[in-house]
Tab-separated table of C-alpha atoms in Angstrom:
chain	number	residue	atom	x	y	z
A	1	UNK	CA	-17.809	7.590	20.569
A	2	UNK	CA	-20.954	8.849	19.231
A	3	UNK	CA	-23.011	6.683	16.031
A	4	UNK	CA	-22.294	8.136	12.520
A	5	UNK	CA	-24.795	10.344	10.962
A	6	UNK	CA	-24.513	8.800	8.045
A	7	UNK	CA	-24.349	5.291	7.826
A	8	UNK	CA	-24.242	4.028	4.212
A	9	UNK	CA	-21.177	5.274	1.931
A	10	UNK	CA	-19.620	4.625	-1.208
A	11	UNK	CA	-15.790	5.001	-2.082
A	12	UNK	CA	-13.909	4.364	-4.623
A	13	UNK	CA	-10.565	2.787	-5.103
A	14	UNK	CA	-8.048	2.324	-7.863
A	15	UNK	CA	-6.708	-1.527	-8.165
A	16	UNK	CA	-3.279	-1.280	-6.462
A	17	UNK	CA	-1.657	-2.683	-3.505
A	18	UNK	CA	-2.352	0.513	-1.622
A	19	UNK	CA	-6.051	-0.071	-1.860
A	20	UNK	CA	-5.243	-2.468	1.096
A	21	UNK	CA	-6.830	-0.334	3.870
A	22	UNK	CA	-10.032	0.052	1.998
A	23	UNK	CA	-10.395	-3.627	0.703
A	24	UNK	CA	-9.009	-4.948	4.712
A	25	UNK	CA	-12.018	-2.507	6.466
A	26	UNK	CA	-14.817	-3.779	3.831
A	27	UNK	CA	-13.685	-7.768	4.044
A	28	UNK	CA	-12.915	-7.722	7.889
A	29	UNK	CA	-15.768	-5.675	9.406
A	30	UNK	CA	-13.830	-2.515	10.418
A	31	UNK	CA	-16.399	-0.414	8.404
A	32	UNK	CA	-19.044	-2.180	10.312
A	33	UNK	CA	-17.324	-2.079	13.613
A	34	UNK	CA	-17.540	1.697	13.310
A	35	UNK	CA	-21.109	1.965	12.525
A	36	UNK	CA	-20.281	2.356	8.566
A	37	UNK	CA	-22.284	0.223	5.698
A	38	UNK	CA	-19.932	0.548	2.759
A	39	UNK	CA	-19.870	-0.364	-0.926
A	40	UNK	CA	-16.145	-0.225	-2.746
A	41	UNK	CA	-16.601	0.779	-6.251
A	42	UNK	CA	-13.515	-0.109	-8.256
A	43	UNK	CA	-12.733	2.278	-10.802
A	44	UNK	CA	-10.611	2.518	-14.051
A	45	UNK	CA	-8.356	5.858	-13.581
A	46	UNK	CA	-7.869	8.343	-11.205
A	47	UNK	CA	-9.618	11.478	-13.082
A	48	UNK	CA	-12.943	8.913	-12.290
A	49	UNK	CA	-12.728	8.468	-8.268
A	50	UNK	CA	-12.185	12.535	-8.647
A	51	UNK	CA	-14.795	13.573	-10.804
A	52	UNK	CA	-17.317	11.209	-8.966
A	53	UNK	CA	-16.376	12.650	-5.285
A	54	UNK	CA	-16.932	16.042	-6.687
A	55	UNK	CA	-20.241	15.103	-8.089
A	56	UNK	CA	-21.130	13.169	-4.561
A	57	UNK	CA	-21.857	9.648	-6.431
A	58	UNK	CA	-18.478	8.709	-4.178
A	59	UNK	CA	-18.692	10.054	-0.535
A	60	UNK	CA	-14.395	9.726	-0.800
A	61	UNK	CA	-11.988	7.404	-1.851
A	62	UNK	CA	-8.358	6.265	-2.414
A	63	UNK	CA	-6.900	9.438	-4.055
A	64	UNK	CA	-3.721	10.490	-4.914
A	65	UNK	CA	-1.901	13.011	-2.356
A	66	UNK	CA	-1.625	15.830	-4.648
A	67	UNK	CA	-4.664	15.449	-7.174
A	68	UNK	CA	-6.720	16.329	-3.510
A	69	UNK	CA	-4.415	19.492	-3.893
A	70	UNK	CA	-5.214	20.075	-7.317
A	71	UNK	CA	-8.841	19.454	-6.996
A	72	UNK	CA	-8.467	21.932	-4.014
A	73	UNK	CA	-7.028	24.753	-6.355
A	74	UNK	CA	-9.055	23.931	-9.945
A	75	UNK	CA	-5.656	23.020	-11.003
A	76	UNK	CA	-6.396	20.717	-14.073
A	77	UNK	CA	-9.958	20.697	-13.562
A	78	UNK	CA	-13.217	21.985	-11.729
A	79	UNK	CA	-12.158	23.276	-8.581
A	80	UNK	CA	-13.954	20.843	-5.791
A	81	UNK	CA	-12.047	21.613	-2.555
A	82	UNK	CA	-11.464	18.658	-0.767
A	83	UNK	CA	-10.662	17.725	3.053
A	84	UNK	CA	-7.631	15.113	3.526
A	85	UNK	CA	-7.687	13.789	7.005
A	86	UNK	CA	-5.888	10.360	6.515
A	87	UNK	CA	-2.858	9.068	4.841
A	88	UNK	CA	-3.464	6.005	3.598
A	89	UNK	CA	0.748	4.823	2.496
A	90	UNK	CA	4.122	5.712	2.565
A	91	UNK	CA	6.198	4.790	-0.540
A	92	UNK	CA	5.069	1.909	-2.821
A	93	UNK	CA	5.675	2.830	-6.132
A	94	UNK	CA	8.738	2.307	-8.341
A	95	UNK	CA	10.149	3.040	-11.879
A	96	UNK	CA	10.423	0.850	-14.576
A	97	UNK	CA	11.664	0.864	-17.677
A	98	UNK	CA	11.963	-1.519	-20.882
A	99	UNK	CA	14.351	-4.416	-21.139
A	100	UNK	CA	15.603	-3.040	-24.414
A	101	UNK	CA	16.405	0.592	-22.407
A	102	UNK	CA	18.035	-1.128	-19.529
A	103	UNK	CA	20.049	-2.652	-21.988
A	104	UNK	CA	21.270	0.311	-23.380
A	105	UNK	CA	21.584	2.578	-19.931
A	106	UNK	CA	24.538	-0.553	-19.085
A	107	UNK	CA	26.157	-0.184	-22.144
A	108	UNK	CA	26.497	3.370	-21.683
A	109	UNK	CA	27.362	3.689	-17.958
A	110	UNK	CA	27.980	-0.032	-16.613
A	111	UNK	CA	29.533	1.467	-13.353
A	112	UNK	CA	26.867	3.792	-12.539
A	113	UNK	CA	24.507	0.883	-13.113
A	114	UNK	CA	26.212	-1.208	-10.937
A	115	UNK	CA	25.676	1.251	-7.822
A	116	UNK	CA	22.476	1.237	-5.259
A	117	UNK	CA	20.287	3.625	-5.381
A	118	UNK	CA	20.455	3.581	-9.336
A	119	UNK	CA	20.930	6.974	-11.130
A	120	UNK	CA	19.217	8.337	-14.010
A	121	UNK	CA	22.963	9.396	-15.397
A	122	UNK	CA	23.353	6.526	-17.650
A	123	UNK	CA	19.763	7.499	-18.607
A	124	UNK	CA	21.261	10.691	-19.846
A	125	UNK	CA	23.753	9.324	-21.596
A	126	UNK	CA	21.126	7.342	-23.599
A	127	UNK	CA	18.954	10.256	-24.442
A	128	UNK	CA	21.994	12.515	-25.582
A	129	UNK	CA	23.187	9.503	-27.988
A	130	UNK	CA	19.481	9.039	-29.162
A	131	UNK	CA	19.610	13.083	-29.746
A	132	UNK	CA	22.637	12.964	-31.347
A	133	UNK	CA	21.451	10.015	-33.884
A	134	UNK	CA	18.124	11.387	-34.623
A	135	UNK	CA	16.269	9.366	-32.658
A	136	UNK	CA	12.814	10.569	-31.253
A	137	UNK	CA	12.638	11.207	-27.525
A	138	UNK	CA	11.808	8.622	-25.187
A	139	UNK	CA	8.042	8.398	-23.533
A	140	UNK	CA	7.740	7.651	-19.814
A	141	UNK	CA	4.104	7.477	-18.251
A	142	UNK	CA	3.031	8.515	-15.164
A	143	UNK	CA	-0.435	7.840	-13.556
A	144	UNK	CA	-1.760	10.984	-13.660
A	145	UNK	CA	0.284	14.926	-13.824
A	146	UNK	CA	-0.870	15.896	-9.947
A	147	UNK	CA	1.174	12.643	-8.569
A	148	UNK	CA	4.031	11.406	-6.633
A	149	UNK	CA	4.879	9.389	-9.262
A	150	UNK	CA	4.865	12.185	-11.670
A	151	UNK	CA	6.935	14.341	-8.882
A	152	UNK	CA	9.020	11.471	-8.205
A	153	UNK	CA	9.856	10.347	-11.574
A	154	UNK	CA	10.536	14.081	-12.397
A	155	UNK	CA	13.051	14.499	-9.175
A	156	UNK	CA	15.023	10.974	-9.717
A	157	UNK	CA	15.636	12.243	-13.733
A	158	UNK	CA	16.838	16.318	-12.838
A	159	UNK	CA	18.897	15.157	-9.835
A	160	UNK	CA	20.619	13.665	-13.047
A	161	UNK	CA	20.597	16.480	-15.092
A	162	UNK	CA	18.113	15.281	-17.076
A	163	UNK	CA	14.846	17.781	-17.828
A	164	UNK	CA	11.633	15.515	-17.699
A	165	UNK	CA	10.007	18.266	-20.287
A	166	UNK	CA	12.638	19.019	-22.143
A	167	UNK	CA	14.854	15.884	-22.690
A	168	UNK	CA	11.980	13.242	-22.818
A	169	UNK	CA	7.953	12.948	-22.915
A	170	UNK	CA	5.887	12.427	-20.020
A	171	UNK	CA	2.008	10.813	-20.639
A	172	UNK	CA	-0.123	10.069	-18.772
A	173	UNK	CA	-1.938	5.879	-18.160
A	174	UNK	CA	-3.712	4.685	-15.650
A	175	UNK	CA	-1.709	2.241	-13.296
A	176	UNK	CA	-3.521	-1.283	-15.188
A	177	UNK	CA	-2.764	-0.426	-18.652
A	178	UNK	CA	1.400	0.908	-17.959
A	179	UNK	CA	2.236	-3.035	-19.231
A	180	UNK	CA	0.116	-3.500	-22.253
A	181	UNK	CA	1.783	0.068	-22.975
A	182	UNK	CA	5.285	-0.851	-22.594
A	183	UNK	CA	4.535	-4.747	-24.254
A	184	UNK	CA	3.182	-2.562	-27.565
A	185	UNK	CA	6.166	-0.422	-27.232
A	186	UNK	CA	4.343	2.649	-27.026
A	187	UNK	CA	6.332	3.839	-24.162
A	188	UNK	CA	9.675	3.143	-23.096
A	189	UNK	CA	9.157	3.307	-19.157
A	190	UNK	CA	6.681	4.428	-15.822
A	191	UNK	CA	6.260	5.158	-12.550
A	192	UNK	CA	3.631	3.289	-10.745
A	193	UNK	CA	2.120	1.766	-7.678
A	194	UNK	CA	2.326	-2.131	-6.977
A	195	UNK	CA	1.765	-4.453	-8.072
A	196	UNK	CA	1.932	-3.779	-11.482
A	197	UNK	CA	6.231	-3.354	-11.607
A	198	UNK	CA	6.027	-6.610	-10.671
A	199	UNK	CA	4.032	-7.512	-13.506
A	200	UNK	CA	5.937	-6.075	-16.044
A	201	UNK	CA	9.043	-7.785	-14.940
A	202	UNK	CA	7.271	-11.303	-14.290
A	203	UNK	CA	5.978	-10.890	-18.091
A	204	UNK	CA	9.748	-9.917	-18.956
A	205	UNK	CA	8.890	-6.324	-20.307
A	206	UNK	CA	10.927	-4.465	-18.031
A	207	UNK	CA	12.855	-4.369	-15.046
A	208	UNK	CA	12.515	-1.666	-12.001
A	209	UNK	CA	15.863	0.194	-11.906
A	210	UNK	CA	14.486	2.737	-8.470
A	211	UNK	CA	11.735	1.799	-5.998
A	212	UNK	CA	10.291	5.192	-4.606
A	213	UNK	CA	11.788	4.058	-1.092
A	214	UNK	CA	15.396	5.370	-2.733
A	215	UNK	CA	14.160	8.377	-4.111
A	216	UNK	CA	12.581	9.949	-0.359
A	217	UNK	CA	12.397	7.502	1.858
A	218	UNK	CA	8.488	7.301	3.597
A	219	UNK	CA	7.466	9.920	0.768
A	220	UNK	CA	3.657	9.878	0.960
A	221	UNK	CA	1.498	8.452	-1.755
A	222	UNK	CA	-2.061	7.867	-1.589
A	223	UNK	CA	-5.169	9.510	0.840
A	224	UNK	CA	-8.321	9.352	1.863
A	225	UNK	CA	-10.204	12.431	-0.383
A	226	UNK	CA	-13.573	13.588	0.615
A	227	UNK	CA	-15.272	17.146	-0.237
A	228	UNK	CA	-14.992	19.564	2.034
A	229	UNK	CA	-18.714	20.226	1.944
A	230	UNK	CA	-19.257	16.108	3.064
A	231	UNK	CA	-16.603	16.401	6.008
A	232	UNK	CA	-18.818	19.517	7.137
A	233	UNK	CA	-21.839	18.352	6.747
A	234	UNK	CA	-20.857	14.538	8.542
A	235	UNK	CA	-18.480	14.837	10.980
A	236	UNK	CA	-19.392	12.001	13.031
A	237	UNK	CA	-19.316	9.495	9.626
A	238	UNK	CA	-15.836	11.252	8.855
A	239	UNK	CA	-14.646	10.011	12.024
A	240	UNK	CA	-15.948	6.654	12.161
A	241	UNK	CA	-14.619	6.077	8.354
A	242	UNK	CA	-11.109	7.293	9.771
A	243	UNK	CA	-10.946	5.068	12.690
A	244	UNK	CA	-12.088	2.408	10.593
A	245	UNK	CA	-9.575	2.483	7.862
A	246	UNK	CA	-6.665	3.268	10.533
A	247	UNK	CA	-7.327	-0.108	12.068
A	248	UNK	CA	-7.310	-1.719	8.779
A	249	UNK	CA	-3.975	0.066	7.915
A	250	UNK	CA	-2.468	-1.278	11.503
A	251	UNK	CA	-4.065	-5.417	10.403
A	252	UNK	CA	-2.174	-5.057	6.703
A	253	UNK	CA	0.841	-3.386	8.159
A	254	UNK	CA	1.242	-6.226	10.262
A	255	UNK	CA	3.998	-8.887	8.934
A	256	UNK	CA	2.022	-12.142	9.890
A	257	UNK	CA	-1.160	-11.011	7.729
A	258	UNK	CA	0.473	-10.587	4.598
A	259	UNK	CA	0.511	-13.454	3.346
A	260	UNK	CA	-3.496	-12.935	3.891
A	261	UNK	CA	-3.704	-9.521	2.753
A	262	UNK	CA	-2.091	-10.920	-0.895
A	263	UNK	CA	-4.741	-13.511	-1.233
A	264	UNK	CA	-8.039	-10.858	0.010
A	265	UNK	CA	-6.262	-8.557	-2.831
A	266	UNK	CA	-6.012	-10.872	-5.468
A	267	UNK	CA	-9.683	-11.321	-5.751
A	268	UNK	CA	-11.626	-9.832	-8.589
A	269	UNK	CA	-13.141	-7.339	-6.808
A	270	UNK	CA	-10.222	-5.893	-5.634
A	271	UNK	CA	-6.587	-5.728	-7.821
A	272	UNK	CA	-7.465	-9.288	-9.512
A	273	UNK	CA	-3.700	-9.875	-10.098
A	274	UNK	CA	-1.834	-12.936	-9.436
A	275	UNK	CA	-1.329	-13.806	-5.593
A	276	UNK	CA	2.471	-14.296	-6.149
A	277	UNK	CA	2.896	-11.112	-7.585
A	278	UNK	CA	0.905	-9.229	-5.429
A	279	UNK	CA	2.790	-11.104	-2.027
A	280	UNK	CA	5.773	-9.998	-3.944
A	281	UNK	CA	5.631	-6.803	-3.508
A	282	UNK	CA	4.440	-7.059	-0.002
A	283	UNK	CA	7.294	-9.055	1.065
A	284	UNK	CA	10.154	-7.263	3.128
A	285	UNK	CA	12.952	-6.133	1.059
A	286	UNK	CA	15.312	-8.127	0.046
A	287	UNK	CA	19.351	-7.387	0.740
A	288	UNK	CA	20.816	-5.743	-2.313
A	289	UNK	CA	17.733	-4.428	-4.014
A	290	UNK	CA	16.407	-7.632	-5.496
A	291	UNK	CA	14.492	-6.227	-8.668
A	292	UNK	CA	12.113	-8.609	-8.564
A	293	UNK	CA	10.628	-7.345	-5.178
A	294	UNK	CA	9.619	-3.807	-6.729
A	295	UNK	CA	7.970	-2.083	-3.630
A	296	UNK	CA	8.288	-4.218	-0.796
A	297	UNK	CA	8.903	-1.539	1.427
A	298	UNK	CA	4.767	-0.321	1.718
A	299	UNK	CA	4.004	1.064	4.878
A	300	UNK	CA	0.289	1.118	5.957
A	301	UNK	CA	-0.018	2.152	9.108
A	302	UNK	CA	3.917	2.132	11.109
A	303	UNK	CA	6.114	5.880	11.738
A	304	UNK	CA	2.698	7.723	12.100
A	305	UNK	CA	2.098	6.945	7.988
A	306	UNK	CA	-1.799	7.511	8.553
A	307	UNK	CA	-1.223	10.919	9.839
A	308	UNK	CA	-1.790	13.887	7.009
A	309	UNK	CA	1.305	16.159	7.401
A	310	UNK	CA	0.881	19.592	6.034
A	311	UNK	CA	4.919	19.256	5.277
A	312	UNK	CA	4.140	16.667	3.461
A	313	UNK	CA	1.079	18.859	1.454
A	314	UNK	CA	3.675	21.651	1.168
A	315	UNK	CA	6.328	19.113	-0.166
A	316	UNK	CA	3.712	18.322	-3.319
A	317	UNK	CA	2.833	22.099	-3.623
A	318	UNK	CA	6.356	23.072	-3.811
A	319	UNK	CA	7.328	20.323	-6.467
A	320	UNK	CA	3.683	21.897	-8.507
A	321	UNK	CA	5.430	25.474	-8.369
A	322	UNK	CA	9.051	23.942	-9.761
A	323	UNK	CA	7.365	22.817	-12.845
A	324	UNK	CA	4.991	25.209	-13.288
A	325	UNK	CA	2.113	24.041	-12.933
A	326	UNK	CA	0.674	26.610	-10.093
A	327	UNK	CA	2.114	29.850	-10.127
A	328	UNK	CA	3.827	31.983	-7.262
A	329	UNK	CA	0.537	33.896	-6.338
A	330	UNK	CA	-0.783	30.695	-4.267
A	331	UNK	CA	-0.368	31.123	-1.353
A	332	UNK	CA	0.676	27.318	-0.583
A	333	UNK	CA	0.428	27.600	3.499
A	334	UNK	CA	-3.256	28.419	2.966
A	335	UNK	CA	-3.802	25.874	0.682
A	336	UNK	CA	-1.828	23.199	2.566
A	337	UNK	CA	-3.876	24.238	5.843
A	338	UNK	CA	-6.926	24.116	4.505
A	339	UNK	CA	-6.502	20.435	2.765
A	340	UNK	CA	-4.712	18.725	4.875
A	341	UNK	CA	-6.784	18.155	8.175
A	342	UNK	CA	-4.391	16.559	11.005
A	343	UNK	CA	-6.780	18.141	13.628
A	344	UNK	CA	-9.492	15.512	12.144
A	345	UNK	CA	-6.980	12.769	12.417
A	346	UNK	CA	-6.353	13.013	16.108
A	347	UNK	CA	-9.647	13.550	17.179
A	348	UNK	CA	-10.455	10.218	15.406
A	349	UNK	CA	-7.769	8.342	16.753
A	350	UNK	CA	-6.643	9.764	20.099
A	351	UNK	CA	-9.660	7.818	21.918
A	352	UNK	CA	-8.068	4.574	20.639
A	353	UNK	CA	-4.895	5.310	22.750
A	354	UNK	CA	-2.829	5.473	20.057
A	355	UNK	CA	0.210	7.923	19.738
A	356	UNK	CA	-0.615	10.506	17.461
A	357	UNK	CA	1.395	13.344	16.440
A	358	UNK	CA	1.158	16.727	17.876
A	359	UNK	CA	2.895	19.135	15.199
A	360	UNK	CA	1.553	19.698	11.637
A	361	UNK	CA	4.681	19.735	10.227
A	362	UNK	CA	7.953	18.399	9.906
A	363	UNK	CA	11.472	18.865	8.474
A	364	UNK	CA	11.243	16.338	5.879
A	365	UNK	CA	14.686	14.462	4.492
A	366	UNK	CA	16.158	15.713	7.690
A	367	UNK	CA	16.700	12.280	9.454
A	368	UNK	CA	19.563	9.754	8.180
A	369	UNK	CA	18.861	7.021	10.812
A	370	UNK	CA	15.638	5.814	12.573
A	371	UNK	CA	14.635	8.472	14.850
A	372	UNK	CA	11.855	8.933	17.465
A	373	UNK	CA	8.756	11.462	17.278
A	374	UNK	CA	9.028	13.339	20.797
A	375	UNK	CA	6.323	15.959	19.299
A	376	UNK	CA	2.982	13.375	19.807
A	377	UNK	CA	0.840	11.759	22.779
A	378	UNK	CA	3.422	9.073	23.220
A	379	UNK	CA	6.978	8.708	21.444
A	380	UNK	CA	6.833	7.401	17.768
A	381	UNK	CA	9.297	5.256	16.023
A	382	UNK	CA	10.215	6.781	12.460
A	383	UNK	CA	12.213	5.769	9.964
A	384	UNK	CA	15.087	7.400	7.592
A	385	UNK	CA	14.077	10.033	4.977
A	386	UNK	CA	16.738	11.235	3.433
A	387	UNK	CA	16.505	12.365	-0.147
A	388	UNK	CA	18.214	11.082	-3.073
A	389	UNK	CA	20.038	14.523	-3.310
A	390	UNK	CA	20.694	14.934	0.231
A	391	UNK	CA	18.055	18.077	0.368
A	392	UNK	CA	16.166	19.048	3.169
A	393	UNK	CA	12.729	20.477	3.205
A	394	UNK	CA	12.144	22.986	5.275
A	395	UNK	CA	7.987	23.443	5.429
A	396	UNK	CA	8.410	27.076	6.438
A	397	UNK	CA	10.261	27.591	3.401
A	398	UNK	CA	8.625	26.052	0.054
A	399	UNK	CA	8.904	28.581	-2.150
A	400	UNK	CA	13.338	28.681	-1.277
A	401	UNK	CA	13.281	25.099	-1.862
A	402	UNK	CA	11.366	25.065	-5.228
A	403	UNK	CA	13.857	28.367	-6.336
A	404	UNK	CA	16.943	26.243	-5.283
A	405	UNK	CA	17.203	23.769	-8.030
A	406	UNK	CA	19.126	23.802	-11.559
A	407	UNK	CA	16.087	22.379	-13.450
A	408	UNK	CA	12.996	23.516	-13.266
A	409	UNK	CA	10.258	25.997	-14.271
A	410	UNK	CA	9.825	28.361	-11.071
A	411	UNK	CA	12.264	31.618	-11.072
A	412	UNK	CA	10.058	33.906	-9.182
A	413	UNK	CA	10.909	35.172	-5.599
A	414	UNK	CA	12.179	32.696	-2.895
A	415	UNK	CA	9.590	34.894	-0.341
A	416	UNK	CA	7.874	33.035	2.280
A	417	UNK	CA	5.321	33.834	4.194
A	418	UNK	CA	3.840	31.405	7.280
A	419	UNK	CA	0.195	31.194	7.510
């Protein structure tokens, strides 16, 4: 493997749990192993690691999935397209609302409550009795619009019936002030990354009534981002920082070094969060859904979760066009192909000997059991993905799967084309 050419790099991370590959390659030597001298700049929202890759005082960073997209299509911004050639987690995030709304979701709908994976239908009931008394809507916040969470939070309330613009408000917080927003009542609820659901229920604000792990199974979450321009102009640094933070996924994915990976990301520099909470949420899952272990199903680095799947870019672009926020003249395959890099993935990885996957794509909530990758260098274990709702999504097909729901904002054609 050839020597970087570019050495020195700065990215930028958002304190959360899946900053882990980023903080593990910087405190372990990974970066250095590769070649890489790296500074970590912590940053206070997401709209900052963005804005400061596009202006090149970040080479990349910890982004979120779909704000690459976004970025990619001046969707909500400057248009800076951006190169995704990593995955940095699968699911890690979970809703959670306030004590005095879980309160009222049992009164209304005890039985539903009662039931694993949770239901926004008692949530329904709620909002149609606040309606019906005059009460003003209830406020949820997401992270940031261009978001799983967003898309997640959006898919968990209409698979209820409920319309997220319609029925409620959606805001937007970055993921350390959700609990001093719920403690001063502002909102009534959010969707966000660990460990800060774990937070809000240690500080007895709220309690988490769906981790993202019920809502799609291994649903991607966070990426490495860099601009397109940098990956062209360093290819050899591009690899070396993808090798780099693949190892470090494959250290923190590993059971025996959690306990480790909560201390190195309760330091200040990193999430600065209570070690208990952060273990917490790093801890397997507990039988029955034990609230107090919010996303304890994280994956790092296991079932190919560093790979960038284009079904998985198509997934987010598809979800954009249902609640119209892009319109049906994108053409999403192009967009999706030209974001999402899997070809820079393998070539950074194959020489380690790892499996890597061969396809771009895959049928995604297609696979109720665990299942094995036959498409790849060597077989790959994956896990279950079924949706909530039972849907598959067919990557071939986006603009048919964002047509074929009740709720939602996209009634244009059900067309599609394959790039």
């Amino acid at each position: 493997m050839s020597k970087p050419d570019r050495r020195q790099l700065n990215l930028g991370f958002i304190p959360l749990n899946d900053c882990a590959p980023l903080a593990v390659a910087k405190a372990h030597g990974f970066f250095e192993d590769e070649g890489l001298e790296v500074e970590l700049s912590r940053e206070a929202s997401w709209a900052n690691v963005r804005d400061k890759i596009a202006v090149g005082a970040l080479e990349g960073g910890h982004l979120l999935a779909p704000m690459a997209l976004a970025a990619s299509m001046g969707v909500g911004g400057e248009r800076t397209p951006l190169t995704v050639p990593l995955s940095l987690n699968l699911n890690g995030s979970a809703i959670t609302l306030s004590t005095g709304l879980i309160k009222a979701m049992w009164e209304a709908d005890p039985e539903m409550m009662a039931r694993r994976p949770r239901s926004a239908r008692p949530l329904a009931r709620v909002i149609a009795a606040r309606r019906e008394a005059g009460e003003r809507p209830l406020t949820l916040a997401v992270v940031f619009a261009y978001s799983m969470h967003a898309y997640e939070l959006r898919y968990w309330l209409a698979a209820a019936g409920v319309d997220p613009d319609r029925d409620l408000r959606l805001v937007v917080a970055p993921p350390p002030r959700m609990t001093e927003r719920l403690r001063a009542g502002e909102i009534d609820g959010f969707c966000v990354g660990a460990p800060w659901n774990a937070i809000a229920v240690a500080e007895g604000l709220g309690e988490i009534i769906v981790r993202a792990s019920e809502i799609w199974p291994m649903g991607p979450d966070k990426v490495l981002g860099v601009t397109q321009a940098w990956a062209n102009a360093h290819p050899q640094a591009l690899q070396a920082l993808i090798r780099a933070l693949s190892r470090a996924a494959a250290w923190a994915d590993t059971p025996a070094n959690r306990p480790a990976l909560a201390r190195l990301l309760a330091r200040p520099e990193f999430v600065g969060e209570p070690e208990a909470l952060i273990a917490q949420s790093l801890a397997p899952p507990a039988d029955g859904g034990d609230e107090a272990r919010p996303q304890a199903d994280i994956v790092f680095h296991r079932h190919a979760a560093g790979f960038p799947w284009r079904s998985h870019a198509l997934w987010f672009l598809s979800q954009m066009l249902r609640w119209g926020q892009i319109g049906p003249e994108i053409d999403l395959q192009a967009v999706a192909t030209s974001v999402y890099r899997p070809d820079l993935f393998r070539s950074a990885i194959q020489p380690l000997g790892e499996p890597v996957p061969m396809g771009d794509r895959k049928r995604e909530g297609a696979h109720p059991q665990p299942w094995r990758l036959e498409d790849a260098s060597g077989p790959i274990l994956m896990a279950p993905d079924v949706f909530l709702d039972g849907r598959v999504f067919d990557p071939e097909k986006p603009l048919a799967y964002a047509c074929d729901f009740e709720i939602g904002r996209y009634t244009g054609g059900s067309e599609d084309t394959t790039a």
